[in-house]
CSV table of N, CA and C and ligand atoms in Angstrom, one decimal:
chain,number,residue,atom,x,y,z
A,16,UNK,N,-16.8,11.6,0.6
A,16,UNK,CA,-15.6,11.9,1.4
A,16,UNK,C,-14.6,10.8,1.3
A,17,UNK,N,-13.3,11.1,0.9
A,17,UNK,CA,-12.3,10.0,0.7
A,17,UNK,C,-12.0,9.4,2.1
A,18,UNK,N,-11.7,8.1,2.0
A,18,UNK,CA,-11.3,7.4,3.2
A,18,UNK,C,-10.0,7.9,3.8
A,19,UNK,N,-9.1,8.1,2.9
A,19,UNK,CA,-7.8,8.7,3.3
A,19,UNK,C,-7.5,10.0,2.5
A,20,UNK,N,-7.1,11.0,3.2
A,20,UNK,CA,-6.8,12.3,2.5
A,20,UNK,C,-5.3,12.4,2.5
A,21,UNK,N,-4.7,12.5,1.3
A,21,UNK,CA,-3.2,12.6,1.3
A,21,UNK,C,-2.8,13.9,1.8
A,22,UNK,N,-1.7,13.9,2.6
A,22,UNK,CA,-1.1,15.2,3.0
A,22,UNK,C,0.4,15.0,3.1
A,23,UNK,N,1.1,16.2,3.1
A,23,UNK,CA,2.5,16.1,3.2
A,23,UNK,C,3.1,15.4,4.4
A,24,UNK,N,2.2,15.2,5.4
A,24,UNK,CA,2.7,14.5,6.6
A,24,UNK,C,3.0,13.1,6.3
A,25,UNK,N,2.5,12.6,5.2
A,25,UNK,CA,2.9,11.2,4.8
A,25,UNK,C,4.1,11.1,3.9
A,26,UNK,N,4.7,12.2,3.6
A,26,UNK,CA,5.9,12.2,2.7
A,26,UNK,C,7.1,11.5,3.3
A,27,UNK,N,7.7,10.7,2.5
A,27,UNK,CA,9.0,10.0,2.9
A,27,UNK,C,10.2,10.7,2.3
A,28,UNK,N,9.9,11.9,1.7
A,28,UNK,CA,11.0,12.7,1.1
A,28,UNK,C,11.7,12.1,-0.1
A,29,UNK,N,11.0,11.2,-0.7
A,29,UNK,CA,11.5,10.6,-2.0
A,29,UNK,C,10.4,10.8,-3.0
A,30,UNK,N,10.5,11.7,-4.0
A,30,UNK,CA,9.5,12.1,-4.8
A,30,UNK,C,8.7,10.9,-5.5
A,31,UNK,N,9.5,10.0,-6.1
A,31,UNK,CA,8.9,8.9,-6.9
A,31,UNK,C,8.1,8.0,-5.9
A,32,UNK,N,8.5,7.8,-4.7
A,32,UNK,CA,7.8,7.0,-3.7
A,32,UNK,C,6.5,7.7,-3.3
A,33,UNK,N,6.6,9.0,-3.0
A,33,UNK,CA,5.4,9.7,-2.6
A,33,UNK,C,4.4,9.6,-3.7
A,34,UNK,N,4.8,9.7,-5.0
A,34,UNK,CA,3.8,9.6,-6.1
A,34,UNK,C,3.1,8.2,-6.0
A,35,UNK,N,3.9,7.2,-5.8
A,35,UNK,CA,3.3,5.8,-5.7
A,35,UNK,C,2.4,5.7,-4.5
A,36,UNK,N,2.8,6.2,-3.4
A,36,UNK,CA,2.0,6.1,-2.2
A,36,UNK,C,0.6,6.8,-2.5
A,37,UNK,N,0.7,8.0,-3.1
A,37,UNK,CA,-0.6,8.7,-3.4
A,37,UNK,C,-1.5,7.9,-4.3
A,38,UNK,N,-0.8,7.1,-5.3
A,38,UNK,CA,-1.7,6.3,-6.2
A,38,UNK,C,-2.3,5.2,-5.3
A,39,UNK,N,-1.6,4.6,-4.4
A,39,UNK,CA,-2.2,3.6,-3.5
A,39,UNK,C,-3.3,4.1,-2.7
A,40,UNK,N,-3.2,5.3,-2.2
A,40,UNK,CA,-4.2,6.0,-1.5
A,40,UNK,C,-5.5,6.2,-2.4
A,41,UNK,N,-5.2,6.6,-3.6
A,41,UNK,CA,-6.3,6.8,-4.6
A,41,UNK,C,-7.1,5.5,-4.8
A,42,UNK,N,-6.3,4.4,-5.0
A,42,UNK,CA,-7.0,3.1,-5.3
A,42,UNK,C,-7.8,2.7,-4.1
A,43,UNK,N,-7.3,2.8,-2.9
A,43,UNK,CA,-8.1,2.5,-1.7
A,43,UNK,C,-9.3,3.3,-1.6
A,44,UNK,N,-9.2,4.6,-1.9
A,44,UNK,CA,-10.3,5.5,-1.9
A,44,UNK,C,-11.4,5.1,-2.9
A,45,UNK,N,-10.9,4.7,-4.1
A,45,UNK,CA,-11.8,4.2,-5.2
A,45,UNK,C,-12.6,3.0,-4.7
A,46,UNK,N,-11.8,2.1,-4.0
A,46,UNK,CA,-12.5,0.8,-3.5
A,46,UNK,C,-13.5,1.2,-2.5
A,47,UNK,N,-13.2,2.1,-1.6
A,47,UNK,CA,-14.1,2.6,-0.6
A,47,UNK,C,-15.4,3.2,-1.2
A,48,UNK,N,-15.1,4.1,-2.3
A,48,UNK,CA,-16.3,4.7,-3.0
A,48,UNK,C,-17.2,3.6,-3.6
A,49,UNK,N,-16.5,2.7,-4.2
A,49,UNK,CA,-17.3,1.6,-4.9
A,49,UNK,C,-18.1,0.8,-3.9
A,50,UNK,N,-17.6,0.6,-2.7
A,50,UNK,CA,-18.3,-0.1,-1.7
A,50,UNK,C,-19.4,0.7,-1.1
A,51,UNK,N,-19.1,2.0,-0.8
A,51,UNK,CA,-20.1,2.9,-0.2
A,51,UNK,C,-21.3,3.1,-1.2
A,52,UNK,N,-21.0,3.2,-2.5
A,52,UNK,CA,-22.1,3.5,-3.4
A,52,UNK,C,-22.8,2.2,-4.0
A,53,UNK,N,-22.4,1.1,-3.4
A,53,UNK,CA,-23.1,-0.2,-3.7
A,53,UNK,C,-22.8,-0.6,-5.2
A,54,UNK,N,-21.6,-0.4,-5.6
A,54,UNK,CA,-21.2,-0.8,-7.0
A,54,UNK,C,-21.2,-2.3,-7.1
A,55,UNK,N,-21.3,-2.7,-8.4
A,55,UNK,CA,-21.4,-4.2,-8.6
A,55,UNK,C,-20.2,-4.9,-8.2
A,56,UNK,N,-20.4,-6.2,-7.9
A,56,UNK,CA,-19.3,-7.1,-7.4
A,56,UNK,C,-18.1,-7.0,-8.3
A,57,UNK,N,-18.4,-7.0,-9.7
A,57,UNK,CA,-17.3,-7.0,-10.7
A,57,UNK,C,-16.4,-5.7,-10.5
A,58,UNK,N,-17.0,-4.6,-10.2
A,58,UNK,CA,-16.3,-3.3,-10.0
A,58,UNK,C,-15.4,-3.4,-8.8
A,59,UNK,N,-15.9,-4.0,-7.7
A,59,UNK,CA,-15.1,-4.2,-6.5
A,59,UNK,C,-14.0,-5.1,-6.7
A,60,UNK,N,-14.3,-6.2,-7.4
A,60,UNK,CA,-13.2,-7.2,-7.7
A,60,UNK,C,-12.1,-6.6,-8.6
A,61,UNK,N,-12.5,-5.8,-9.6
A,61,UNK,CA,-11.6,-5.2,-10.5
A,61,UNK,C,-10.7,-4.2,-9.7
A,62,UNK,N,-11.3,-3.4,-8.8
A,62,UNK,CA,-10.5,-2.4,-8.1
A,62,UNK,C,-9.6,-3.1,-7.1
A,63,UNK,N,-10.1,-4.2,-6.5
A,63,UNK,CA,-9.2,-4.9,-5.5
A,63,UNK,C,-8.0,-5.5,-6.3
A,64,UNK,N,-8.3,-6.0,-7.5
A,64,UNK,CA,-7.2,-6.5,-8.3
A,64,UNK,C,-6.2,-5.5,-8.7
A,65,UNK,N,-6.7,-4.3,-9.0
A,65,UNK,CA,-5.8,-3.1,-9.3
A,65,UNK,C,-4.9,-2.8,-8.1
A,66,UNK,N,-5.6,-2.9,-6.9
A,66,UNK,CA,-4.8,-2.6,-5.6
A,66,UNK,C,-3.7,-3.6,-5.5
A,67,UNK,N,-4.0,-4.9,-5.7
A,67,UNK,CA,-3.0,-5.9,-5.5
A,67,UNK,C,-1.8,-5.7,-6.5
A,68,UNK,N,-2.2,-5.5,-7.8
A,68,UNK,CA,-1.2,-5.3,-8.8
A,68,UNK,C,-0.3,-4.1,-8.5
A,69,UNK,N,-0.9,-3.0,-8.2
A,69,UNK,CA,-0.1,-1.8,-8.0
A,69,UNK,C,0.7,-1.9,-6.7
A,70,UNK,N,0.2,-2.5,-5.7
A,70,UNK,CA,0.9,-2.7,-4.4
A,70,UNK,C,2.2,-3.5,-4.7
A,71,UNK,N,2.0,-4.6,-5.5
A,71,UNK,CA,3.2,-5.4,-5.9
A,71,UNK,C,4.3,-4.6,-6.6
A,72,UNK,N,3.8,-3.8,-7.6
A,72,UNK,CA,4.7,-2.9,-8.4
A,72,UNK,C,5.4,-2.0,-7.4
A,73,UNK,N,4.7,-1.3,-6.5
A,73,UNK,CA,5.3,-0.4,-5.6
A,73,UNK,C,6.3,-1.0,-4.7
A,74,UNK,N,5.9,-2.2,-4.2
A,74,UNK,CA,6.9,-2.9,-3.3
A,74,UNK,C,8.1,-3.3,-4.0
A,75,UNK,N,8.0,-3.8,-5.2
A,75,UNK,CA,9.2,-4.2,-6.0
A,75,UNK,C,10.1,-3.0,-6.3
A,76,UNK,N,9.5,-1.8,-6.6
A,76,UNK,CA,10.3,-0.6,-6.8
A,76,UNK,C,11.0,-0.2,-5.6
A,77,UNK,N,10.2,-0.1,-4.5
A,77,UNK,CA,10.8,0.3,-3.2
A,77,UNK,C,11.9,-0.6,-2.7
A,78,UNK,N,11.7,-1.9,-2.9
A,78,UNK,CA,12.7,-2.9,-2.4
A,78,UNK,C,14.0,-2.8,-3.3
A,79,UNK,N,13.8,-2.6,-4.6
A,79,UNK,CA,15.0,-2.4,-5.4
A,79,UNK,C,15.8,-1.2,-5.0
A,80,UNK,N,15.1,-0.1,-4.7
A,80,UNK,CA,15.8,1.1,-4.2
A,80,UNK,C,16.5,0.9,-2.9
A,81,UNK,N,15.8,0.2,-2.0
A,81,UNK,CA,16.4,0.0,-0.7
A,81,UNK,C,17.6,-0.9,-0.7
A,82,UNK,N,17.5,-2.0,-1.5
A,82,UNK,CA,18.6,-3.0,-1.6
A,82,UNK,C,19.8,-2.3,-2.3
A,83,UNK,N,19.5,-1.6,-3.4
A,83,UNK,CA,20.7,-1.1,-4.2
A,83,UNK,C,21.4,0.1,-3.4
A,84,UNK,N,20.7,0.6,-2.4
A,84,UNK,CA,21.3,1.6,-1.6
A,84,UNK,C,21.8,1.1,-0.2
A,85,UNK,N,21.9,-0.3,-0.1
A,85,UNK,CA,22.5,-0.9,1.1
A,85,UNK,C,21.7,-0.6,2.4
A,86,UNK,N,20.4,-0.6,2.3
A,86,UNK,CA,19.6,-0.4,3.5
A,86,UNK,C,19.6,-1.6,4.4
A,87,UNK,N,20.1,-1.3,5.7
A,87,UNK,CA,20.3,-2.4,6.6
A,87,UNK,C,19.0,-3.2,7.0
A,88,UNK,N,17.9,-2.5,7.1
A,88,UNK,CA,16.7,-3.2,7.5
A,88,UNK,C,15.9,-3.8,6.3
A,89,UNK,N,16.6,-4.0,5.2
A,89,UNK,CA,15.9,-4.4,4.0
A,89,UNK,C,15.1,-5.7,4.2
A,90,UNK,N,15.7,-6.7,4.8
A,90,UNK,CA,15.0,-8.0,4.9
A,90,UNK,C,13.7,-7.9,5.8
A,91,UNK,N,13.8,-7.1,6.9
A,91,UNK,CA,12.6,-6.9,7.7
A,91,UNK,C,11.5,-6.2,6.9
A,92,UNK,N,12.0,-5.2,6.2
A,92,UNK,CA,11.0,-4.4,5.5
A,92,UNK,C,10.3,-5.2,4.4
A,93,UNK,N,11.1,-6.0,3.7
A,93,UNK,CA,10.6,-6.9,2.6
A,93,UNK,C,9.6,-7.9,3.2
A,94,UNK,N,9.9,-8.4,4.4
A,94,UNK,CA,9.0,-9.4,4.9
A,94,UNK,C,7.6,-8.8,5.4
A,95,UNK,N,7.7,-7.5,5.8
A,95,UNK,CA,6.4,-6.8,6.0
A,95,UNK,C,5.6,-6.7,4.7
A,96,UNK,N,6.3,-6.4,3.6
A,96,UNK,CA,5.6,-6.3,2.3
A,96,UNK,C,5.0,-7.6,2.0
A,97,UNK,N,5.8,-8.7,2.1
A,97,UNK,CA,5.4,-10.0,1.7
A,97,UNK,C,4.1,-10.5,2.5
A,98,UNK,N,4.1,-10.2,3.8
A,98,UNK,CA,3.0,-10.5,4.6
A,98,UNK,C,1.7,-9.8,4.2
A,99,UNK,N,1.9,-8.5,3.8
A,99,UNK,CA,0.7,-7.8,3.4
A,99,UNK,C,0.2,-8.3,2.0
A,100,UNK,N,1.1,-8.6,1.1
A,100,UNK,CA,0.6,-9.1,-0.2
A,100,UNK,C,-0.1,-10.5,0.0
A,101,UNK,N,0.4,-11.3,0.9
A,101,UNK,CA,-0.3,-12.6,1.2
A,101,UNK,C,-1.7,-12.3,1.7
A,102,UNK,N,-1.8,-11.3,2.6
A,102,UNK,CA,-3.1,-11.0,3.2
A,102,UNK,C,-4.1,-10.5,2.2
A,103,UNK,N,-3.7,-9.5,1.3
A,103,UNK,CA,-4.6,-9.0,0.4
A,103,UNK,C,-4.9,-10.0,-0.7
A,104,UNK,N,-4.0,-10.9,-1.0
A,104,UNK,CA,-4.3,-11.9,-2.0
A,104,UNK,C,-5.3,-12.9,-1.5
A,105,UNK,N,-5.2,-13.2,-0.2
A,105,UNK,CA,-6.2,-14.1,0.4
A,105,UNK,C,-7.6,-13.4,0.4
A,106,UNK,N,-7.6,-12.1,0.7
A,106,UNK,CA,-8.8,-11.3,0.8
A,106,UNK,C,-9.5,-11.3,-0.6
A,107,UNK,N,-8.7,-11.2,-1.7
A,107,UNK,CA,-9.2,-11.2,-3.0
A,107,UNK,C,-9.7,-12.6,-3.4
A,108,UNK,N,-9.0,-13.6,-3.0
A,108,UNK,CA,-9.5,-15.0,-3.2
A,108,UNK,C,-10.8,-15.2,-2.5
A,109,UNK,N,-10.9,-14.9,-1.2
A,109,UNK,CA,-12.1,-15.1,-0.5
A,109,UNK,C,-13.3,-14.3,-1.0
A,110,UNK,N,-13.0,-13.1,-1.5
A,110,UNK,CA,-14.0,-12.3,-2.1
A,110,UNK,C,-14.6,-12.9,-3.4
A,111,UNK,N,-13.6,-13.3,-4.3
A,111,UNK,CA,-14.0,-13.9,-5.5
A,111,UNK,C,-14.8,-15.2,-5.4
A,112,UNK,N,-14.4,-16.0,-4.3
A,112,UNK,CA,-15.1,-17.2,-4.1
A,112,UNK,C,-16.3,-17.1,-3.3
A,113,UNK,N,-16.7,-15.9,-3.0
A,113,UNK,CA,-18.0,-15.7,-2.2
A,113,UNK,C,-17.9,-16.0,-0.7
A,114,UNK,N,-16.6,-16.3,-0.3
A,114,UNK,CA,-16.5,-16.6,1.2
A,114,UNK,C,-16.6,-15.4,2.1
A,115,UNK,N,-16.3,-14.2,1.5
A,115,UNK,CA,-16.4,-13.0,2.3
A,115,UNK,C,-16.9,-11.9,1.5
A,116,UNK,N,-17.5,-10.9,2.1
A,116,UNK,CA,-17.9,-9.6,1.4
A,116,UNK,C,-16.9,-8.5,1.7
A,117,UNK,N,-16.9,-7.5,0.8
A,117,UNK,CA,-16.1,-6.4,1.2
A,117,UNK,C,-16.8,-5.7,2.3
A,118,UNK,N,-16.2,-5.2,3.3
A,118,UNK,CA,-16.8,-4.5,4.4
A,118,UNK,C,-16.0,-3.3,4.8
A,119,UNK,N,-16.7,-2.5,5.6
A,119,UNK,CA,-16.0,-1.3,6.2
A,119,UNK,C,-14.8,-1.8,7.0
A,120,UNK,N,-14.9,-2.9,7.7
A,120,UNK,CA,-13.8,-3.5,8.5
A,120,UNK,C,-12.6,-3.7,7.6
A,121,UNK,N,-12.9,-4.4,6.4
A,121,UNK,CA,-11.8,-4.6,5.5
A,121,UNK,C,-11.1,-3.4,5.0
A,122,UNK,N,-12.0,-2.4,4.7
A,122,UNK,CA,-11.5,-1.1,4.2
A,122,UNK,C,-10.6,-0.4,5.3
A,123,UNK,N,-11.1,-0.5,6.5
A,123,UNK,CA,-10.3,0.1,7.6
A,123,UNK,C,-9.0,-0.6,7.8
A,124,UNK,N,-9.0,-1.9,7.6
A,124,UNK,CA,-7.8,-2.7,7.7
A,124,UNK,C,-6.8,-2.2,6.6
A,125,UNK,N,-7.2,-2.0,5.4
A,125,UNK,CA,-6.4,-1.5,4.3
A,125,UNK,C,-5.8,-0.1,4.6
A,126,UNK,N,-6.7,0.7,5.0
A,126,UNK,CA,-6.4,2.1,5.3
A,126,UNK,C,-5.3,2.1,6.5
A,127,UNK,N,-5.6,1.4,7.6
A,127,UNK,CA,-4.7,1.5,8.7
A,127,UNK,C,-3.4,0.9,8.4
A,128,UNK,N,-3.4,-0.2,7.6
A,128,UNK,CA,-2.1,-0.9,7.2
A,128,UNK,C,-1.3,0.1,6.4
A,129,UNK,N,-1.9,0.7,5.4
A,129,UNK,CA,-1.1,1.6,4.5
A,129,UNK,C,-0.6,2.8,5.3
A,130,UNK,N,-1.4,3.5,6.0
A,130,UNK,CA,-1.0,4.7,6.8
A,130,UNK,C,0.0,4.4,7.8
A,131,UNK,N,-0.1,3.3,8.5
A,131,UNK,CA,0.9,2.9,9.5
A,131,UNK,C,2.2,2.5,8.9
A,132,UNK,N,2.1,1.8,7.8
A,132,UNK,CA,3.3,1.4,7.1
A,132,UNK,C,4.1,2.6,6.6
A,133,UNK,N,3.4,3.5,5.9
A,133,UNK,CA,4.1,4.7,5.4
A,133,UNK,C,4.7,5.5,6.6
A,134,UNK,N,3.9,5.7,7.6
A,134,UNK,CA,4.3,6.6,8.7
A,134,UNK,C,5.4,6.0,9.6
A,135,UNK,N,5.4,4.7,9.7
A,135,UNK,CA,6.5,4.1,10.5
A,135,UNK,C,7.6,3.4,9.7
A,136,UNK,N,7.2,2.3,9.1
A,136,UNK,CA,8.2,1.5,8.4
A,136,UNK,C,8.9,2.2,7.2
A,137,UNK,N,8.1,2.9,6.4
A,137,UNK,CA,8.7,3.5,5.2
A,137,UNK,C,9.5,4.8,5.7
A,138,UNK,N,9.0,5.5,6.6
A,138,UNK,CA,9.7,6.7,7.0
A,138,UNK,C,11.1,6.4,7.7
A,139,UNK,N,11.2,5.1,8.1
A,139,UNK,CA,12.5,4.8,8.7
A,139,UNK,C,13.6,4.8,7.7
A,140,UNK,N,13.3,4.6,6.4
A,140,UNK,CA,14.4,4.6,5.4
A,140,UNK,C,14.7,6.0,4.9
A,141,UNK,N,13.9,7.0,5.2
A,141,UNK,CA,14.1,8.4,4.6
A,141,UNK,C,15.5,8.9,4.8
A,142,UNK,N,15.9,8.9,6.0
A,142,UNK,CA,17.2,9.4,6.4
A,142,UNK,C,18.4,8.7,5.6
A,143,UNK,N,18.2,7.4,5.6
A,143,UNK,CA,19.3,6.6,4.9
A,143,UNK,C,19.3,6.9,3.4
A,144,UNK,N,18.1,7.0,2.8
A,144,UNK,CA,18.1,7.3,1.3
A,144,UNK,C,18.6,8.7,1.1
A,145,UNK,N,18.3,9.6,2.0
A,145,UNK,CA,18.7,11.0,1.8
A,145,UNK,C,20.3,11.1,1.9
A,146,UNK,N,20.8,10.3,2.8
A,146,UNK,CA,22.3,10.3,3.0
A,146,UNK,C,23.0,9.7,1.7
A,147,UNK,N,22.2,8.9,0.9
A,147,UNK,CA,22.7,8.3,-0.3
A,147,UNK,C,22.4,9.2,-1.5
A,148,UNK,N,21.8,10.4,-1.3
A,148,UNK,CA,21.5,11.3,-2.4
A,148,UNK,C,20.2,11.0,-3.1
A,149,UNK,N,19.4,10.1,-2.6
A,149,UNK,CA,18.1,9.7,-3.3
A,149,UNK,C,17.1,10.7,-2.8
A,150,UNK,N,16.4,11.4,-3.8
A,150,UNK,CA,15.3,12.3,-3.3
A,150,UNK,C,14.2,12.3,-4.3
B,27,FEO,FE1,5.9,2.0,0.5
B,27,FEO,FE2,7.3,-0.2,2.3
B,27,FEO,O1,5.9,0.4,1.2
């Protein structure tokens, strides 16, 4: 069973961003599957790496869209992104250096962060982007 099930309730009403959010959900689900089925450390490290890479790509895309459309809360939104990237990069470093194991707690942290970020922080820009004709 997937850790997160995508549904339209997570839509921010911008097609390209919804597609990227769905991909992030898929990567987190893959990481959860790998952890639950006792996959090798290399598989977990690779999937965590994929999550970091894709998260950075998504954040860069979203930030460009927000900035180029004059979104007022851009700086606050970007700093939320930067803090999350710092956290998952540290998580990756700790995992690779054997300081920590992947755990259900870490998976729940990733799930909660993403779902809360989409539902609250990302949804706050929906109306603004809509008013600029972005969809
Ligand atoms: Fe979709 Fe602000 O990340």
